[in-house]
CSV table of C-alpha atoms in Angstrom, one decimal:
chain,number,residue,atom,x,y,z
A,502,MET,CA,41.0,-60.9,39.9
A,503,GLN,CA,38.2,-58.3,39.7
A,504,THR,CA,37.5,-57.6,36.0
A,505,ILE,CA,35.5,-54.5,36.9
A,506,ILE,CA,36.9,-52.3,39.7
A,507,ILE,CA,34.4,-49.8,41.3
A,508,SER,CA,36.1,-47.0,43.2
A,509,ASP,CA,34.2,-44.2,44.9
A,510,LEU,CA,36.5,-41.2,45.0
A,511,GLU,CA,36.4,-37.9,46.9
A,512,GLY,CA,34.1,-35.3,45.4
A,513,GLY,CA,31.3,-37.7,44.6
A,514,VAL,CA,32.8,-39.5,41.6
A,515,ARG,CA,32.5,-43.2,40.9
A,516,LEU,CA,35.3,-44.6,38.8
A,517,ILE,CA,34.4,-47.8,36.8
A,518,THR,CA,37.7,-49.4,35.6
A,519,LEU,CA,37.7,-52.2,33.1
A,520,ASN,CA,40.3,-54.6,34.4
A,521,ARG,CA,40.8,-57.5,32.0
A,522,PRO,CA,44.0,-56.6,30.2
A,523,GLU,CA,44.9,-60.1,29.1
A,524,LYS,CA,41.7,-60.0,26.9
A,525,LYS,CA,42.0,-56.3,26.0
A,526,ASN,CA,39.1,-55.6,28.3
A,527,ALA,CA,36.7,-57.6,26.2
A,528,LEU,CA,33.4,-57.6,28.1
A,529,THR,CA,31.8,-60.7,29.6
A,530,GLY,CA,28.3,-61.1,30.9
A,531,ALA,CA,29.6,-60.7,34.5
A,532,MET,CA,31.3,-57.5,33.6
A,533,TYR,CA,28.2,-56.1,32.0
A,534,ASP,CA,26.2,-57.0,35.1
A,535,ALA,CA,28.8,-55.3,37.4
A,536,MET,CA,28.7,-52.1,35.3
A,537,ARG,CA,24.9,-52.1,35.1
A,538,GLU,CA,24.7,-52.4,38.9
A,539,ALA,CA,27.3,-49.7,39.4
A,540,LEU,CA,25.3,-47.2,37.2
A,541,ALA,CA,22.0,-48.1,38.9
A,542,GLN,CA,23.5,-47.6,42.3
A,543,ALA,CA,24.9,-44.2,41.2
A,544,ASP,CA,21.4,-43.1,40.2
A,545,ALA,CA,20.0,-44.2,43.5
A,546,SER,CA,22.8,-42.5,45.6
A,547,ASP,CA,22.8,-39.0,47.0
A,548,GLN,CA,26.6,-39.2,47.3
A,549,ILE,CA,27.6,-40.1,43.8
A,550,GLY,CA,27.3,-37.1,41.4
A,551,ALA,CA,29.2,-38.4,38.3
A,552,VAL,CA,30.6,-41.6,36.9
A,553,VAL,CA,33.9,-42.1,35.0
A,554,PHE,CA,34.6,-45.1,32.7
A,555,ALA,CA,38.3,-46.0,32.2
A,556,GLY,CA,40.3,-48.9,30.9
A,557,GLN,CA,43.9,-50.1,31.2
A,558,PRO,CA,46.9,-48.3,29.7
A,559,GLY,CA,46.6,-48.7,25.9
A,560,MET,CA,43.2,-50.3,25.9
A,561,PHE,CA,39.7,-49.1,26.7
A,562,SER,CA,37.8,-52.1,25.5
A,563,ALA,CA,37.9,-54.6,22.7
A,564,GLY,CA,34.1,-54.9,22.9
A,565,ASN,CA,32.2,-58.1,23.5
A,566,ASP,CA,34.1,-61.2,24.5
A,567,LEU,CA,32.5,-63.1,21.6
A,568,ALA,CA,33.2,-66.5,23.1
A,569,ASP,CA,31.4,-65.6,26.3
A,570,PHE,CA,28.7,-63.8,24.4
A,571,MET,CA,28.0,-66.7,22.0
A,572,SER,CA,27.8,-69.2,24.9
A,573,GLY,CA,24.6,-67.5,25.9
A,574,ALA,CA,23.4,-66.7,22.4
A,575,GLY,CA,20.8,-69.4,22.5
A,576,ASP,CA,18.6,-67.3,24.7
A,577,GLY,CA,18.9,-64.4,22.2
A,578,PHE,CA,20.2,-60.9,22.6
A,579,SER,CA,17.0,-59.7,24.3
A,580,ALA,CA,18.0,-61.8,27.4
A,581,SER,CA,21.7,-60.9,27.4
A,582,PRO,CA,23.5,-59.0,30.1
A,583,ALA,CA,24.9,-56.8,27.3
A,584,LEU,CA,21.4,-55.5,26.4
A,585,ALA,CA,20.5,-55.0,30.1
A,586,PHE,CA,23.7,-52.9,30.5
A,587,ILE,CA,22.9,-50.9,27.3
A,588,ARG,CA,19.4,-50.1,28.5
A,589,GLN,CA,20.8,-48.9,31.9
A,590,LEU,CA,23.5,-46.9,30.1
A,591,ALA,CA,20.9,-45.0,28.0
A,592,ARG,CA,18.6,-44.4,31.1
A,593,THR,CA,21.3,-43.4,33.6
A,594,ARG,CA,20.6,-39.9,35.0
A,595,THR,CA,24.0,-39.5,36.6
A,596,PRO,CA,26.5,-37.6,34.3
A,597,MET,CA,29.0,-40.0,32.7
A,598,VAL,CA,32.6,-39.3,31.5
A,599,ALA,CA,34.8,-41.6,29.4
A,600,ALA,CA,38.6,-41.8,29.5
A,601,VAL,CA,39.5,-43.6,26.3
A,602,ASP,CA,43.1,-44.9,25.8
A,603,GLY,CA,43.9,-47.3,23.0
A,604,ILE,CA,41.3,-49.5,21.3
A,605,ALA,CA,37.6,-48.9,21.8
A,606,VAL,CA,35.7,-51.5,19.7
A,607,GLY,CA,32.0,-52.1,19.4
A,608,ILE,CA,30.4,-51.3,22.7
A,609,GLY,CA,33.7,-49.7,23.7
A,610,ALA,CA,33.0,-47.1,21.1
A,611,THR,CA,29.2,-46.8,21.3
A,612,LEU,CA,29.3,-46.4,25.1
A,613,CYS,CA,31.0,-43.1,24.5
A,614,LEU,CA,27.9,-41.8,22.6
A,615,HIS,CA,26.0,-41.9,25.9
A,616,CYS,CA,28.7,-40.1,27.9
A,617,ASP,CA,28.4,-36.4,28.7
A,618,LEU,CA,32.1,-35.8,28.3
A,619,VAL,CA,34.7,-37.9,26.4
A,620,TYR,CA,38.5,-37.6,26.7
A,621,ALA,CA,41.0,-39.6,24.6
A,622,SER,CA,44.7,-40.3,24.4
A,623,PRO,CA,46.5,-39.9,21.1
A,624,ALA,CA,46.4,-43.8,20.9
A,625,ALA,CA,42.6,-44.0,21.0
A,626,ARG,CA,41.1,-45.8,18.1
A,627,LEU,CA,37.3,-46.2,17.9
A,628,ARG,CA,35.8,-48.9,15.6
A,629,MET,CA,32.3,-50.3,15.2
A,630,PRO,CA,32.5,-53.6,13.3
A,631,PHE,CA,29.0,-54.8,13.7
A,632,VAL,CA,28.0,-55.3,10.1
A,633,GLU,CA,31.1,-57.2,9.1
A,634,LEU,CA,30.2,-59.7,11.9
A,635,GLY,CA,26.7,-60.1,10.4
A,636,LEU,CA,25.1,-58.0,13.1
A,637,VAL,CA,23.7,-54.5,13.4
A,638,PRO,CA,24.6,-51.4,15.4
A,639,GLU,CA,23.6,-51.3,19.1
A,640,ALA,CA,23.3,-48.9,22.0
A,641,ALA,CA,21.2,-46.5,19.8
A,642,SER,CA,24.3,-45.8,17.8
A,643,SER,CA,22.3,-45.9,14.5
A,644,TYR,CA,20.4,-42.9,15.9
A,645,LEU,CA,23.0,-41.1,17.9
A,646,LEU,CA,26.0,-41.3,15.6
A,647,PRO,CA,24.2,-39.6,12.5
A,648,LEU,CA,23.1,-36.8,14.9
A,649,ARG,CA,26.7,-36.2,15.9
A,650,VAL,CA,28.6,-36.6,12.6
A,651,GLY,CA,25.9,-36.6,9.8
A,652,ARG,CA,24.4,-39.5,7.9
A,653,LEU,CA,27.2,-40.0,5.4
A,654,ARG,CA,30.0,-40.2,7.9
A,655,ALA,CA,27.9,-42.4,10.2
A,656,THR,CA,27.2,-44.7,7.3
A,657,GLU,CA,31.0,-45.0,6.6
A,658,LEU,CA,31.7,-45.7,10.3
A,659,LEU,CA,28.9,-48.1,10.9
A,660,LEU,CA,28.6,-50.0,7.6
A,661,LEU,CA,32.3,-50.0,6.6
A,662,SER,CA,33.6,-50.2,10.1
A,663,ARG,CA,36.2,-47.5,9.4
A,664,PRO,CA,38.5,-46.9,12.4
A,665,LEU,CA,38.4,-43.5,13.9
A,666,GLU,CA,41.6,-42.0,15.3
A,667,ALA,CA,41.6,-39.7,18.3
A,668,ASP,CA,42.2,-36.4,16.4
A,669,GLU,CA,39.5,-37.1,13.9
A,670,ALA,CA,37.1,-38.2,16.6
A,671,GLN,CA,37.7,-34.8,18.3
A,672,ALA,CA,37.2,-32.9,15.0
A,673,LEU,CA,33.9,-34.7,14.5
A,674,GLY,CA,32.7,-33.8,18.0
A,675,LEU,CA,32.9,-37.3,19.5
A,676,VAL,CA,35.8,-36.4,21.8
A,677,ASN,CA,36.2,-33.2,23.9
A,678,ALA,CA,40.0,-33.3,24.0
A,679,VAL,CA,43.0,-35.4,23.2
A,680,LEU,CA,45.4,-35.6,26.1
A,681,PRO,CA,48.6,-37.4,27.0
A,682,ALA,CA,47.8,-40.9,28.2
A,683,ASP,CA,49.3,-40.3,31.7
A,684,MET,CA,46.9,-37.3,32.2
A,685,LEU,CA,43.8,-38.9,30.8
A,686,VAL,CA,42.1,-40.4,33.8
A,687,GLU,CA,43.1,-37.5,36.0
A,688,GLN,CA,41.5,-35.1,33.6
A,689,ALA,CA,38.3,-37.2,33.3
A,690,VAL,CA,38.0,-37.4,37.1
A,691,ALA,CA,38.7,-33.7,37.5
A,692,GLN,CA,35.9,-32.8,35.1
A,693,ALA,CA,33.6,-35.4,36.7
A,694,THR,CA,34.3,-33.8,40.1
A,695,LYS,CA,33.2,-30.4,38.7
A,696,LEU,CA,30.0,-32.0,37.4
A,697,ALA,CA,29.3,-33.7,40.7
A,698,ALA,CA,29.7,-30.3,42.6
A,699,LEU,CA,27.0,-28.6,40.6
A,700,PRO,CA,23.4,-28.1,41.9
A,701,ARG,CA,21.8,-31.5,41.3
A,702,GLY,CA,18.4,-30.2,40.1
A,703,ALA,CA,19.8,-27.7,37.7
A,704,LEU,CA,22.4,-30.2,36.4
A,705,ALA,CA,19.7,-32.9,35.8
A,706,ALA,CA,17.4,-30.5,34.1
A,707,SER,CA,20.1,-29.0,31.9
A,708,ARG,CA,21.5,-32.5,31.0
A,709,ALA,CA,18.0,-33.6,29.9
A,710,LEU,CA,17.6,-30.6,27.7
A,711,ILE,CA,21.1,-31.0,26.1
A,712,ARG,CA,20.5,-34.7,25.5
A,713,GLY,CA,17.2,-34.2,23.8
A,714,ASP,CA,14.4,-36.8,23.2
A,715,GLN,CA,15.1,-39.7,25.5
A,716,ALA,CA,12.1,-41.6,24.1
A,717,GLN,CA,13.6,-41.5,20.6
A,718,VAL,CA,16.9,-42.8,22.0
A,719,GLU,CA,15.2,-45.7,23.7
A,720,ALA,CA,13.0,-46.4,20.7
A,721,ALA,CA,16.1,-46.7,18.5
A,722,LEU,CA,17.8,-48.9,21.1
A,723,GLU,CA,14.9,-51.3,21.1
A,724,ALA,CA,14.6,-51.4,17.3
A,725,GLU,CA,18.3,-52.2,17.1
A,726,ALA,CA,17.9,-54.9,19.8
A,727,LYS,CA,15.1,-56.6,17.8
A,728,ALA,CA,17.2,-56.5,14.6
A,729,PHE,CA,20.3,-57.6,16.4
A,730,ASP,CA,18.5,-60.6,17.9
A,731,ALA,CA,17.2,-61.6,14.4
A,732,GLN,CA,20.7,-61.2,12.9
A,733,LEU,CA,22.3,-63.1,15.7
A,734,ARG,CA,20.2,-66.1,14.8
A,735,SER,CA,20.9,-65.8,11.1
A,736,HIS,CA,23.2,-68.1,9.2
A,737,GLU,CA,25.4,-65.3,8.0
A,738,SER,CA,26.0,-64.0,11.4
A,739,GLN,CA,26.7,-67.5,12.8
A,740,GLU,CA,29.2,-68.1,10.0
A,741,ARG,CA,31.0,-64.7,10.5
A,742,LEU,CA,31.2,-65.0,14.3
A,743,ALA,CA,32.5,-68.6,14.0
A,744,ALA,CA,35.2,-67.5,11.6
A,745,PHE,CA,36.2,-64.7,13.9
A,746,LEU,CA,36.4,-67.0,16.9
A,747,ASN,CA,38.5,-69.5,14.9
A,748,ARG,CA,40.9,-66.8,13.8
A,749,ALA,CA,41.2,-65.6,17.4
A,750,LYS,CA,42.2,-69.0,18.8
A,751,PRO,CA,45.9,-69.4,19.6
A,752,ALA,CA,47.8,-71.7,17.2
A,753,SER,CA,48.2,-74.3,19.9
A,754,ALA,CA,44.4,-74.7,20.0
């Protein structure tokens, strides 16, 4: 089974669908690699004008597959497919749209900060539980989230891992609209099609102006990556991650 499905639709839209429902779309290294390549190809293509991220009904992504992630942790975060994807995500020039239904945990939530448009179902629930796992925020979220919602709210969301429901996410400016689940991907694709139809030069220049200082985003991303790598090697993180993985095992294990 393909865990990442890449569909190039009419109108110049590339749809990236996370397709690992039995694990709530938890991301493996292979899935990160597939998404990174899909974004890089979109940037290199004259045919693809926008990208849409979508999950399965009721689930966007549970974040990292921690068992898969920890199996490669000996090489550090700096060598991980997750960081390679995050770097590509931050640098992608092609407009990106997210269609979030259900859980969006960790990178499932921080990915949305890099998207130009975000649509959510009423069941969407964003959560960033990095600190409780002994880690630090990633994907430049420590920089981007305070810009969007203010430092105090960002502190609550990033340090206390408070879940964010769809309506509140919209009120805070993290989501464009909350839509019925059966309309979600259709609306995201429709808006992406509109973006893809715009004059490419004007779109790229306007997008760069709206998004602001790219160098600052990348600097934050790299500072986070260094701190993440250090924490990943720490005793407290190893202890927290092991406890999480043990709780996640089925009783028969």
